[in-house]
Coordinates of C-alpha atoms (C1' of nucleotides) in Angstrom, one line a residue:
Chain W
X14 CA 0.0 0.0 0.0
X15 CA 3.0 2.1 0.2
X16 CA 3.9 3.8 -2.7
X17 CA 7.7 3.6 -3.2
X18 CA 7.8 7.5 -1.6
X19 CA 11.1 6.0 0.3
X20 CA 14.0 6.1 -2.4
X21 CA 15.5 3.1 -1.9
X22 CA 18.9 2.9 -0.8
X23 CA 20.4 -0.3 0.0
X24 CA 22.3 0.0 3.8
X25 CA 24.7 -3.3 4.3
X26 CA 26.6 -3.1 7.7
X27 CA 29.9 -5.0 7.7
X28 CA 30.5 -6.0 11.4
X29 CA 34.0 -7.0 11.1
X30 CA 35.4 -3.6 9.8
X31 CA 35.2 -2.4 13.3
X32 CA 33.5 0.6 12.4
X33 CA 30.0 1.1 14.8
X34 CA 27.0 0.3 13.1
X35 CA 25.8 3.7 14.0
X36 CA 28.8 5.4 11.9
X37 CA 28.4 3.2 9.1
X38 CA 24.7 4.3 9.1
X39 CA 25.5 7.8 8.8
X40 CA 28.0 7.5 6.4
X41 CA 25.8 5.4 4.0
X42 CA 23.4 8.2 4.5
X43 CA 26.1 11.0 3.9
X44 CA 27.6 9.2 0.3
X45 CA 24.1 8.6 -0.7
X46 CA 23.7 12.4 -0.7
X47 CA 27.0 13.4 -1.7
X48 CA 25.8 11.5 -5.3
X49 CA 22.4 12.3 -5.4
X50 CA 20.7 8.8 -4.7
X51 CA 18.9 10.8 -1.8
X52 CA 17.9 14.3 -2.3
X53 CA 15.7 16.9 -0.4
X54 CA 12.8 15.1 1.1
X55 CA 13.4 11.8 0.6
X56 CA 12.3 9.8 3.3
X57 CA 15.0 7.2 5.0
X58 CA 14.2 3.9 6.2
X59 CA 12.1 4.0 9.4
X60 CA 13.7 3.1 12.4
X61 CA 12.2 0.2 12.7
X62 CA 12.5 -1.7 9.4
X63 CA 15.8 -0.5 9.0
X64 CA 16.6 -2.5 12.2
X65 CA 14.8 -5.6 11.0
X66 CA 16.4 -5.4 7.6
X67 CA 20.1 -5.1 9.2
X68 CA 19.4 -7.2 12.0
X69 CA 20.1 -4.8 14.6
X70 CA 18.7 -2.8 17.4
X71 CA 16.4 0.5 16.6
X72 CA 18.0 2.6 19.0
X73 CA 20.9 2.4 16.8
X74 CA 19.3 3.0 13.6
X75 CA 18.2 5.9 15.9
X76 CA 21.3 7.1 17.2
X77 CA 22.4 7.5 13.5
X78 CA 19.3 9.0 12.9
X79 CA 19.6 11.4 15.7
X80 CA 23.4 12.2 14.8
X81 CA 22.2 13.4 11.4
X82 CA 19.6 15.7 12.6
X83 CA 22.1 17.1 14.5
X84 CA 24.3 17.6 11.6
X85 CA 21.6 19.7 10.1
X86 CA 21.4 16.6 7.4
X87 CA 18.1 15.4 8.0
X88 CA 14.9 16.0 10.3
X89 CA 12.8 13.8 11.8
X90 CA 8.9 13.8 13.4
X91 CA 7.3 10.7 15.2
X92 CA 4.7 9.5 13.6
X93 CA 5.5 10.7 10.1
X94 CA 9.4 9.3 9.3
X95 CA 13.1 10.4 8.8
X96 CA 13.3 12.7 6.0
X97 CA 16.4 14.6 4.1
X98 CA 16.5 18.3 5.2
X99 CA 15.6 20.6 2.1
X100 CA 18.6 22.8 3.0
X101 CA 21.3 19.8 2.6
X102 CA 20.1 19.9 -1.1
X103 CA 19.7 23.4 -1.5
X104 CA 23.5 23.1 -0.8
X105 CA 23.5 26.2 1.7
X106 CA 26.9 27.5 0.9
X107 CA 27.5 28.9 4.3
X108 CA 27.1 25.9 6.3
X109 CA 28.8 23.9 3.3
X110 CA 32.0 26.4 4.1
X111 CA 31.9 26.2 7.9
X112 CA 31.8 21.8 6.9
X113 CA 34.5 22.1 4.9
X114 CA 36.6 24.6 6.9
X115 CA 36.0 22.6 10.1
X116 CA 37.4 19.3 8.7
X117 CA 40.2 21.0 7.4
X118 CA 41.1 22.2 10.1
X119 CA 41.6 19.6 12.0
X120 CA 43.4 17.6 9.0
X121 CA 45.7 21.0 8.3
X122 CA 46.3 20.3 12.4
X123 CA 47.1 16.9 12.2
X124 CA 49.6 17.1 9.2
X125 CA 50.8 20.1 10.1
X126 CA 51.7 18.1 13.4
X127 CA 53.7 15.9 11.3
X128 CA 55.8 18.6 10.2
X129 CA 53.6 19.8 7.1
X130 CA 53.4 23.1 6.0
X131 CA 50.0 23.7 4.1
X132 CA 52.0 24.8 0.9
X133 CA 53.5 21.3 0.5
X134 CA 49.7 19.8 1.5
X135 CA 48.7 21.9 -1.3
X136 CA 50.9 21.0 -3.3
X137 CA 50.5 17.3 -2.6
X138 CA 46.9 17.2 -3.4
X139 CA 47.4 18.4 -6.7
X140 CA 49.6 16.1 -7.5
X141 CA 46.9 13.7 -7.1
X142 CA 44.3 15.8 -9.0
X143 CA 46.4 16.1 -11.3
X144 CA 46.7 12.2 -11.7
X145 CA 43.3 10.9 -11.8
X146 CA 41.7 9.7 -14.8
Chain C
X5 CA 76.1 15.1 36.6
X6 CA 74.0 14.5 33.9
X7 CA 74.6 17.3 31.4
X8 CA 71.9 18.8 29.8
X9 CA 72.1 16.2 26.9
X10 CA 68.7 16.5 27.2
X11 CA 66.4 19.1 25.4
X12 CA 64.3 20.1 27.9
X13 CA 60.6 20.0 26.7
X14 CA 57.8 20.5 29.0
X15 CA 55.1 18.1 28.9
X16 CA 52.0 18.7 30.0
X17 CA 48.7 16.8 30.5
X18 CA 45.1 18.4 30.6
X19 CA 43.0 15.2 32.2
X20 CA 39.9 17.1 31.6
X21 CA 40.4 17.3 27.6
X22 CA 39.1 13.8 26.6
X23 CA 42.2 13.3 24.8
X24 CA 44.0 9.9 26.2
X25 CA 47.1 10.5 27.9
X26 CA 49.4 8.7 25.4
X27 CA 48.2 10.9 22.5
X28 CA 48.5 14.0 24.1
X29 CA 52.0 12.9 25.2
X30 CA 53.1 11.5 21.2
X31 CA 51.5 14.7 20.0
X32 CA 53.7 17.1 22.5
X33 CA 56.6 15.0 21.0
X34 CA 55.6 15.5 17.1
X35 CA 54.8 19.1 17.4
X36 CA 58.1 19.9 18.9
X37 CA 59.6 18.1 16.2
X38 CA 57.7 20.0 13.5
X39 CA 59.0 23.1 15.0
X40 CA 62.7 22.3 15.6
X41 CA 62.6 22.3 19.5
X42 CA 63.3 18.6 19.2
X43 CA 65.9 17.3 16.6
X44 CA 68.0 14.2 15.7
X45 CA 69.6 12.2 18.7
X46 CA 68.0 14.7 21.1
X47 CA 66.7 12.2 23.8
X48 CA 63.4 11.9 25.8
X49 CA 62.7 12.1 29.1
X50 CA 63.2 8.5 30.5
X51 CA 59.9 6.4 31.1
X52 CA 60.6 6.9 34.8
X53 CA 61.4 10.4 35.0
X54 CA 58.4 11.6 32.6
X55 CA 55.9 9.6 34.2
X56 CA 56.7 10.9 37.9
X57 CA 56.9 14.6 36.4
X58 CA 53.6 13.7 35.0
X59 CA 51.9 11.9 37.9
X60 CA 50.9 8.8 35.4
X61 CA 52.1 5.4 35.6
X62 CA 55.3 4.4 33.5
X63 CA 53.6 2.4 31.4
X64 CA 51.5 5.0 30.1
X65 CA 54.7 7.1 29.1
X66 CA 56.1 3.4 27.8
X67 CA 52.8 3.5 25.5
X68 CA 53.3 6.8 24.0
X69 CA 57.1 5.7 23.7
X70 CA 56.1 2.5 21.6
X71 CA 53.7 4.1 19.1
X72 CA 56.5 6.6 18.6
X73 CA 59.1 4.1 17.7
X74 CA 56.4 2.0 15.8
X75 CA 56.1 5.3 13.4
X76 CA 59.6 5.8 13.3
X77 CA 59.9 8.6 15.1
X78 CA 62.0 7.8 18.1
X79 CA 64.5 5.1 18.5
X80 CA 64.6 3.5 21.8
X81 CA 67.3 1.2 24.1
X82 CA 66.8 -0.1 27.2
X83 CA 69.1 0.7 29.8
X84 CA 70.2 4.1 27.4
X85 CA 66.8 5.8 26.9
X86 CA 64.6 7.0 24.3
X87 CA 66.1 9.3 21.0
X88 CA 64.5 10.9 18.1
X89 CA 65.8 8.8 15.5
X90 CA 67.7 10.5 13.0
X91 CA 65.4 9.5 9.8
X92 CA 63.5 11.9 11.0
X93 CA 65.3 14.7 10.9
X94 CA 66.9 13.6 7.9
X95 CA 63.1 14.0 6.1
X96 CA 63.2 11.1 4.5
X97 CA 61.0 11.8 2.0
X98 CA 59.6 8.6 1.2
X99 CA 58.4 8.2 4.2
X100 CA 57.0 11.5 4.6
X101 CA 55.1 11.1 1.6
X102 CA 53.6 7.9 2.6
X103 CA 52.3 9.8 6.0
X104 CA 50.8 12.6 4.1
X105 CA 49.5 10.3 1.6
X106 CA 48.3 8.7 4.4
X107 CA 46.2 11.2 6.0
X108 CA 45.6 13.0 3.0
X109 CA 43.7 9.8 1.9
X110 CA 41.1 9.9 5.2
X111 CA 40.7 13.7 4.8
X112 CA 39.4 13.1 1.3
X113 CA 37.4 10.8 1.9
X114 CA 36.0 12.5 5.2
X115 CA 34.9 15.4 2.7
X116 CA 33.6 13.4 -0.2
X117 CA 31.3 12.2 1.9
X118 CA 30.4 16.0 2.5
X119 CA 30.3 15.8 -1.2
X120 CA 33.5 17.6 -1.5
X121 CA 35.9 17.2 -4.8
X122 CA 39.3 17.1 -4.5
X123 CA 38.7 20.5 -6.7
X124 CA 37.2 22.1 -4.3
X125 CA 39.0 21.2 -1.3
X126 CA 42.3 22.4 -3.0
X127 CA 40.6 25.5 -3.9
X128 CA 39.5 25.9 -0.2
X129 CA 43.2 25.5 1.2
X130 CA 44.6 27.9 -1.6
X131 CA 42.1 30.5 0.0
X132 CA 43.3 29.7 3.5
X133 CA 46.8 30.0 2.4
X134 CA 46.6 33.1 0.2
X135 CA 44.9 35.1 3.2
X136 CA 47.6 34.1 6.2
X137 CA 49.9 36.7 7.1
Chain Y
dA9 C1' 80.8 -9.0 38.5
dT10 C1' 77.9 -5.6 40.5
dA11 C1' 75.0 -1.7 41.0
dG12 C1' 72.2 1.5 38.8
dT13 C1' 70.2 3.0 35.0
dT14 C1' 67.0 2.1 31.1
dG15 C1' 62.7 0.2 28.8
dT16 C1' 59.3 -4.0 29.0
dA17 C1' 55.7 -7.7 30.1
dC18 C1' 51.8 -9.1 32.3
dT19 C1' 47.7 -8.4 34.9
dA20 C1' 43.9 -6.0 36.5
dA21 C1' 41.1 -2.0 37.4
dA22 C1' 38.6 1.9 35.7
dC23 C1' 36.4 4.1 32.3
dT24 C1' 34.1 4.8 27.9
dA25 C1' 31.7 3.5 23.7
dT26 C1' 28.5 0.6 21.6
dT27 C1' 24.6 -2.1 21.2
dA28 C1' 20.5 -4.3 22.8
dG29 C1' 16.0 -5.0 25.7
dT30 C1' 12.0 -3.2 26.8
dA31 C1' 8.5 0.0 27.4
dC32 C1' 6.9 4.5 26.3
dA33 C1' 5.3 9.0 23.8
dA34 C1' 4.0 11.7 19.8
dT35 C1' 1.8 12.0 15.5
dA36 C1' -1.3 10.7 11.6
dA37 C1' -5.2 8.6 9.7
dA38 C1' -9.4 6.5 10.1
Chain F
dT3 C1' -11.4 8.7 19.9
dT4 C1' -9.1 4.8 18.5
dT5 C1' -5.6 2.4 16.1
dA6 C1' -1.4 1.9 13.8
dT7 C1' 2.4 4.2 12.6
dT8 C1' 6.5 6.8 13.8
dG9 C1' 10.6 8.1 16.8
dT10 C1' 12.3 8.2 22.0
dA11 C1' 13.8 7.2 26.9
dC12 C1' 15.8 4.5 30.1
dT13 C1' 18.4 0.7 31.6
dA14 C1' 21.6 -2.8 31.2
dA15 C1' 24.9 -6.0 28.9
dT16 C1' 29.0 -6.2 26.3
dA17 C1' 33.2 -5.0 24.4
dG18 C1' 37.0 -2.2 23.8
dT19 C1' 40.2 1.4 25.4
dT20 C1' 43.0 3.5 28.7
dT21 C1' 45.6 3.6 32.8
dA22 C1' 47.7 1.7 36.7
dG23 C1' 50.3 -2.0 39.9
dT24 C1' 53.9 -4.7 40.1
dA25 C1' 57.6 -7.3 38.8
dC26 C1' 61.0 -8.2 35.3
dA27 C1' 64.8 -7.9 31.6
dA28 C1' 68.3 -5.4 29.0
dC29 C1' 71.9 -2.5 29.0
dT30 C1' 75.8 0.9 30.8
dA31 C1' 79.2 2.1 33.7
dT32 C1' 82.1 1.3 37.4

DNA sequence: ATAGTTGTACTAAACTATTAGTACAATAAA
DNA sequence: TTTATTGTACTAATAGTTTAGTACAACTAT
């Protein structure tokens, strides 16, 4: 009786990686967006038959769930589902900066811990641009 | 007696920071080695010594020790003590490429699954580094 | 050889993160 | 209002990480 209104993405968990379910969750959720398979308003698994389809608890479908309505990626309302926020595909450049320059910070930190200026970063990275079919 | 053969650097653990004592401890060591204050042969603190300055259990400063050496970074003997090896400050530059390459490779893929190109994420650095003084 | 230094091994305690069990609360639709 | 859907709260079990206790082994120097 459902229409197919929920784009179906298919979530695998691999429980050896040693990544948390929860994480893996998320990040599913976050490539799916990055490459358009979900965009604004699509509506995610529920909680519950994402659990019964992975095999795993709901409150940890939840806890991913949760941890990308924090992240401003999707919103949520009992009753009605999980749903991709409109503003992650309006691509809100602000708050696609402040993503960007809070990840790089902490990566220009950590190499820059390991003796790395950000000219040769730079420079490193383009390398591999450069390099890619 | 002892001389100062020793380059003293202070060490210095915030408890409250969430940030395991052995980390905080290897990334004292690689900072001072990005900016010169520690360079080849320069030794360590012993275990001992570090770990009562510290207040922590030798075994703790042993850890932080271990992942060093394990990276390269230090050489250690027993009985001697604990030395920033000399590859280090030589800059191999194999080796330093496979660490950037490294890290470079989890910082990518952190932002592509922001949906971040490599374009874009060089472009963001170049503005960082055009605009510091 | 012997004493004093150094790092190391092994075990256990404390803490934290992760997941699950179970019951509940909010919303939508009839 | 009732029923079926949705997400949520609270607790506990489990596993993993981090730190400490304690005793040991390697090496240097005398």
């Amino acid at each position: 009786m459902t229409e197919n209104t929920i784009n179906p993405i298919k979530f695998s968990l691999d429980p050896k990686s040693g990544v948390p379910f929860y994480k893996q969750i998320i990040l599913q959720v976050e490539m799916a967006i990055a490459d358009k398979r979900l965009v604004n308003g699509d509506q995610l698994p529920t909680v519950r038959s994402l659990a019964v389809d992975l095999s795993i608890n709901p409150n940890t479908v939840a806890r991913s769930y949760n941890e990308l309505e924090i992240r401003g990626i999707v919103h949520t309302q009992q009753g009605t589902g999980t749903f991709i926020s409109d503003k992650v595909v309006e691509l809100d450049e602000i708050k696609r900066e402040k993503v960007l320059a809070s990840i790089s910070r902490s990566f220009i930190s950590k190499a820059g811990s390991y003796g790395f200026t950000l000219k040769e970063i730079i420079e490193y990275l383009q390398t591999i641009e450069g390099g890619k079919e």
